[in-house]
PDB file of C-alpha atoms in Angstrom:
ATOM      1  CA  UNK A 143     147.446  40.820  84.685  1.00  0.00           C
ATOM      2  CA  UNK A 144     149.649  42.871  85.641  1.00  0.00           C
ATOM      3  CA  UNK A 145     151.309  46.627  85.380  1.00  0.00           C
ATOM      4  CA  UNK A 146     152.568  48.320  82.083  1.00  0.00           C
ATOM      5  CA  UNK A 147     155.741  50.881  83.225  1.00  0.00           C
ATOM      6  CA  UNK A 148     156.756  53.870  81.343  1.00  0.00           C
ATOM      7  CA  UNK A 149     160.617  55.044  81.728  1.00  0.00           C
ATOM      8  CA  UNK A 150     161.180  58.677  79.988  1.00  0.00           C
ATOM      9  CA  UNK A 151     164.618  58.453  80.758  1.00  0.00           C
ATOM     10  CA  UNK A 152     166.641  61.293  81.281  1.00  0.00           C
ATOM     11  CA  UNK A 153     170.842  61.768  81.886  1.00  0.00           C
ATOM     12  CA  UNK A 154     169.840  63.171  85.094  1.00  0.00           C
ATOM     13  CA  UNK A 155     166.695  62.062  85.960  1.00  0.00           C
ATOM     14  CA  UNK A 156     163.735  59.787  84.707  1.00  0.00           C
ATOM     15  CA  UNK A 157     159.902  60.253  84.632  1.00  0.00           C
ATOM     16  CA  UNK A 158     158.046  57.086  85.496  1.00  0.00           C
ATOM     17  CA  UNK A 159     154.391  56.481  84.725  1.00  0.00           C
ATOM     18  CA  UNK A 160     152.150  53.171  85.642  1.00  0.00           C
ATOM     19  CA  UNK A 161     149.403  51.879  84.864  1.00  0.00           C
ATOM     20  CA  UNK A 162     146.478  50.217  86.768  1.00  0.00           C
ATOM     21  CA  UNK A 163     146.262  46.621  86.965  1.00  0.00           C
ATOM     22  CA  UNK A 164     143.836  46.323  84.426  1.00  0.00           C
ATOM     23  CA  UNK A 165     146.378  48.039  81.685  1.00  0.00           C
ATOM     24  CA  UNK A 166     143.362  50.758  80.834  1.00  0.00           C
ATOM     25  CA  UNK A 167     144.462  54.317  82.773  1.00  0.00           C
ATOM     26  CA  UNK A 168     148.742  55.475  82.780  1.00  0.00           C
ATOM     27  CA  UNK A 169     149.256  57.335  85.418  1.00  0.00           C
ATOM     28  CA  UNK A 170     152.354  59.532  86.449  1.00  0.00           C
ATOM     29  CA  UNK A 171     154.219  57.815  89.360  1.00  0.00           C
ATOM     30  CA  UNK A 172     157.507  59.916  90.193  1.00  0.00           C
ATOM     31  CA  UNK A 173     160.563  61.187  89.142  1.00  0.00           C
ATOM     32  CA  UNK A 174     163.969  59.577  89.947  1.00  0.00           C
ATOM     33  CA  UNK A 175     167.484  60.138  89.620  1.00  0.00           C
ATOM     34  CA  UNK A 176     169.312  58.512  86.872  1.00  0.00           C
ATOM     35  CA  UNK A 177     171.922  56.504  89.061  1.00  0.00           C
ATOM     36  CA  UNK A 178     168.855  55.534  91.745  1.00  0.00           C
ATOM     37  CA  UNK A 179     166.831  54.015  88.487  1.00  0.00           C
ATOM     38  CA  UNK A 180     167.597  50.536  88.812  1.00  0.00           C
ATOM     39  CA  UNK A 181     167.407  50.363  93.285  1.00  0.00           C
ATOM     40  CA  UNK A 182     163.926  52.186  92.360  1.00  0.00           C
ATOM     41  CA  UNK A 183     162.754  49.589  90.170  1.00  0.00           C
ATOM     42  CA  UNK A 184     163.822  46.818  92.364  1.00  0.00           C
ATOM     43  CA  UNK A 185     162.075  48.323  94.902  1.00  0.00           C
ATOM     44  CA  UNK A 186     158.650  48.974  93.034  1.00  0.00           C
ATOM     45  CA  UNK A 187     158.964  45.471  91.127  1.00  0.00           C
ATOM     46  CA  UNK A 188     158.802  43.641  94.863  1.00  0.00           C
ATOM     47  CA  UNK A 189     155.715  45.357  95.455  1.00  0.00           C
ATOM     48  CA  UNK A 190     153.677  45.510  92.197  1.00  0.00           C
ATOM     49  CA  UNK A 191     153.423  42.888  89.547  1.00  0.00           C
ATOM     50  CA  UNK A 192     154.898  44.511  86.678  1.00  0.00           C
ATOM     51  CA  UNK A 193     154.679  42.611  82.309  1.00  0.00           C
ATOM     52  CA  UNK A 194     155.967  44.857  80.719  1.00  0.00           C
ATOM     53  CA  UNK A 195     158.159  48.489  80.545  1.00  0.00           C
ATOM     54  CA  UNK A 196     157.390  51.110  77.840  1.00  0.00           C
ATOM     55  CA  UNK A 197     160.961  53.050  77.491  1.00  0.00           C
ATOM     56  CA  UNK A 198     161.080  56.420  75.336  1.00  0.00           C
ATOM     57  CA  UNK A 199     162.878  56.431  72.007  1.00  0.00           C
ATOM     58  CA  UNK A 200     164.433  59.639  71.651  1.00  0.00           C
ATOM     59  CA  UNK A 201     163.829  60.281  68.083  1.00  0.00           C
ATOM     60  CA  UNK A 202     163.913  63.690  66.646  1.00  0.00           C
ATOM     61  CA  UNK A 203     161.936  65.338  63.568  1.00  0.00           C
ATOM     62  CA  UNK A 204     164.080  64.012  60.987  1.00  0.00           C
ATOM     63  CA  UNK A 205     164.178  61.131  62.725  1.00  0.00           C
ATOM     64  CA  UNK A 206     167.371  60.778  63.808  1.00  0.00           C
ATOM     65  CA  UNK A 207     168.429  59.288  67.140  1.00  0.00           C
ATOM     66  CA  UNK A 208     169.192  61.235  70.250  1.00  0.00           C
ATOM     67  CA  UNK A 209     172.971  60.854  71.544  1.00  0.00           C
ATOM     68  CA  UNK A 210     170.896  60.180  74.778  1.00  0.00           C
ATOM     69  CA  UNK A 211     170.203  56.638  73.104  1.00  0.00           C
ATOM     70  CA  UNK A 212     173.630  55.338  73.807  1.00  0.00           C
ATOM     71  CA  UNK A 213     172.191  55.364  78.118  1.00  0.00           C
ATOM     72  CA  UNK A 214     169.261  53.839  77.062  1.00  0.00           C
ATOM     73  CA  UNK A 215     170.692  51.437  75.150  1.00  0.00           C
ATOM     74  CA  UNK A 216     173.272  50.587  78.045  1.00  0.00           C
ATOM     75  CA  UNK A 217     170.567  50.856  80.815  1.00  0.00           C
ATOM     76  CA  UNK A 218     168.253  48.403  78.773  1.00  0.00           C
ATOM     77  CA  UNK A 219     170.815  45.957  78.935  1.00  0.00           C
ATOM     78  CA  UNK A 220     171.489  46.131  82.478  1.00  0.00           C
ATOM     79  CA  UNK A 221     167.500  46.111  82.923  1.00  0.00           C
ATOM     80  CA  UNK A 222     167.151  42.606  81.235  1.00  0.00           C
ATOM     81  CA  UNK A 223     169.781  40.964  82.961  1.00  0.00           C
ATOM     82  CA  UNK A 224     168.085  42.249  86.543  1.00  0.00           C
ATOM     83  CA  UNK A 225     164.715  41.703  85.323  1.00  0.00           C
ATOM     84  CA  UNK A 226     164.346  39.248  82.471  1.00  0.00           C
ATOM     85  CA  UNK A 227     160.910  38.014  82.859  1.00  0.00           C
ATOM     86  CA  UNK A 228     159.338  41.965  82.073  1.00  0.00           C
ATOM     87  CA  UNK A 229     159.095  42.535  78.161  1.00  0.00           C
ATOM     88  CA  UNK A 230     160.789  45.546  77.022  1.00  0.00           C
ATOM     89  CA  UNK A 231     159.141  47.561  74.953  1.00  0.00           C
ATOM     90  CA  UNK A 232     160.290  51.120  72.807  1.00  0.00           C
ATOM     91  CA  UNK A 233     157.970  53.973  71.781  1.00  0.00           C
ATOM     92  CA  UNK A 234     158.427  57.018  70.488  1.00  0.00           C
ATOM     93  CA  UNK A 235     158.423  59.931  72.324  1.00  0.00           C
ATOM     94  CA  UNK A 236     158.484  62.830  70.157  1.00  0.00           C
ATOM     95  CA  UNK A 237     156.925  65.967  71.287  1.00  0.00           C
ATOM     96  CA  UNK A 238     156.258  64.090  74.440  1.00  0.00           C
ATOM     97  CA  UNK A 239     158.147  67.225  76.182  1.00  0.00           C
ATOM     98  CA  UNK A 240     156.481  69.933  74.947  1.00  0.00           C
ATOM     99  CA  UNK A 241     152.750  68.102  75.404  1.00  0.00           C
ATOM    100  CA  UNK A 242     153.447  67.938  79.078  1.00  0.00           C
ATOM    101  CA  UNK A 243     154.986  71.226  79.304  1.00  0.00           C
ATOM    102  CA  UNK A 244     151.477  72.470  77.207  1.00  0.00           C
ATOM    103  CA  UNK A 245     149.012  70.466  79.594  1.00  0.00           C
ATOM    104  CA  UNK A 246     150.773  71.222  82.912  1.00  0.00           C
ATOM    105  CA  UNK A 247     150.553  75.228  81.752  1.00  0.00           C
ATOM    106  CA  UNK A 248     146.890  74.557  81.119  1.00  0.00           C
ATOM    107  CA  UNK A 249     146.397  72.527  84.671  1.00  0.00           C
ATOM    108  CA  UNK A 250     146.298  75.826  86.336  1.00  0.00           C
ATOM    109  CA  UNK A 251     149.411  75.148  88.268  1.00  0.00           C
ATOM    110  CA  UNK A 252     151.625  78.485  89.484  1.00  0.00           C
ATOM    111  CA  UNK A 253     154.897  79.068  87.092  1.00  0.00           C
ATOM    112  CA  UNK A 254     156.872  77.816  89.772  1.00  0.00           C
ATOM    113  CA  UNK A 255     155.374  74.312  89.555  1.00  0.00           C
ATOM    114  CA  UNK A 256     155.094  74.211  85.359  1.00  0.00           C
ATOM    115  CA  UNK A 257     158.860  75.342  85.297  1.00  0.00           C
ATOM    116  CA  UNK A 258     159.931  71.878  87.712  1.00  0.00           C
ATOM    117  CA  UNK A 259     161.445  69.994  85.058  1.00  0.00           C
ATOM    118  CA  UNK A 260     161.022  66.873  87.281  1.00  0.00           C
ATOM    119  CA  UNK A 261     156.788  67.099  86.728  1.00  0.00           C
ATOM    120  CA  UNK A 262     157.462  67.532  82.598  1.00  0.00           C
ATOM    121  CA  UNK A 263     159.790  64.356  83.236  1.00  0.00           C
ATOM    122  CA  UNK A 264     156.570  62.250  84.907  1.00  0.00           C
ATOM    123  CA  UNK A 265     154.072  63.901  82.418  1.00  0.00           C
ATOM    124  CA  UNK A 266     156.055  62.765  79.590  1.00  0.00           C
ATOM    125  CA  UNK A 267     156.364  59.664  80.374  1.00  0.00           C
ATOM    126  CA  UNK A 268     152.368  59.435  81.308  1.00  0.00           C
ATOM    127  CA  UNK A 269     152.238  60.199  77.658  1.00  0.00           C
ATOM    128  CA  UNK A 270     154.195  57.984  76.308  1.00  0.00           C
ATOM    129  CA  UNK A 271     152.734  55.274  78.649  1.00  0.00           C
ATOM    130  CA  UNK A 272     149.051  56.665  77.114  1.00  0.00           C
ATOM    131  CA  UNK A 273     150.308  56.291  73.514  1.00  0.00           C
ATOM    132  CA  UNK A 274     151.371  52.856  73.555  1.00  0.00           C
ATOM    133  CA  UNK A 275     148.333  52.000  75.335  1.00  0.00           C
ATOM    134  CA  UNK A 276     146.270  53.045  72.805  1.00  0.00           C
ATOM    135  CA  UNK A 277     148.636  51.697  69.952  1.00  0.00           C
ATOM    136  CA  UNK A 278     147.922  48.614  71.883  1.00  0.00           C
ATOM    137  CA  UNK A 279     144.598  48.402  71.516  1.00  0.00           C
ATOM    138  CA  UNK A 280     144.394  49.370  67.951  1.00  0.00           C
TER     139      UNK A 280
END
């Protein structure tokens, strides 16, 4: 068996999150640059066995779609092609911001540190990595 990934992708930058081998604990990973995504990937994917990728759906309240969907949409298609053997999968990643803002305030970490939007990136997408995992196993 092998890794679940979680992309919260971002214009600017994305938050990745893994999880074991076993699929049972997500764990943040790092934060990349947009443009680097796909050399990232590559990179990772030659040294972990990877089944699948869990990649945010910006939906808002209403539950409209985020203009930000037109990237994901492009980058999912450039994803397949590079990797077509991984499963693609979408979740939905609502609040997913404002949880990891919440739990990295209550981590004890300086304002400094909780204000790095790079950490929200990779605790958002630990979150929406969690989620699915438990939707999974529902």
């Amino acid at each position: 068996m092998g890794q679940i990934l979680a992309i919260d992708y971002g214009k600017a930058r994305c938050g990745i999150a893994a999880t074991d081998d076993m699929q049972i604990i997500a764990s943040g990973l790092d934060t990349v640059s947009t443009p680097l995504l796909t050399e990232f990937l590559k990179k990772y994917f030659s040294e972990n066995k990877v089944d699948e990728v869990v990649i945010g759906l910006p939906v808002d309240l209403k539950g409209n779609i985020s203009e930000v969907e037109t990237d994901i949409l492009q980058f999912i298609e450039i994803f397949e092609k590079e990797f077509p053997t991984v499963k693609v999968n979408r979740f939905d990643e609502r609040f997913t911001s404002k949880m990891a803002s919440f739990f990295i305030s209550q981590s004890g970490k300086n304002k400094k540190q909780r204000q790095q939007k790079g950490l929200i990136d990779k605790v958002s997408a630990t979150i929406i990595l969690q989620n699915f995992l438990e939707q999974k196993t529902r």
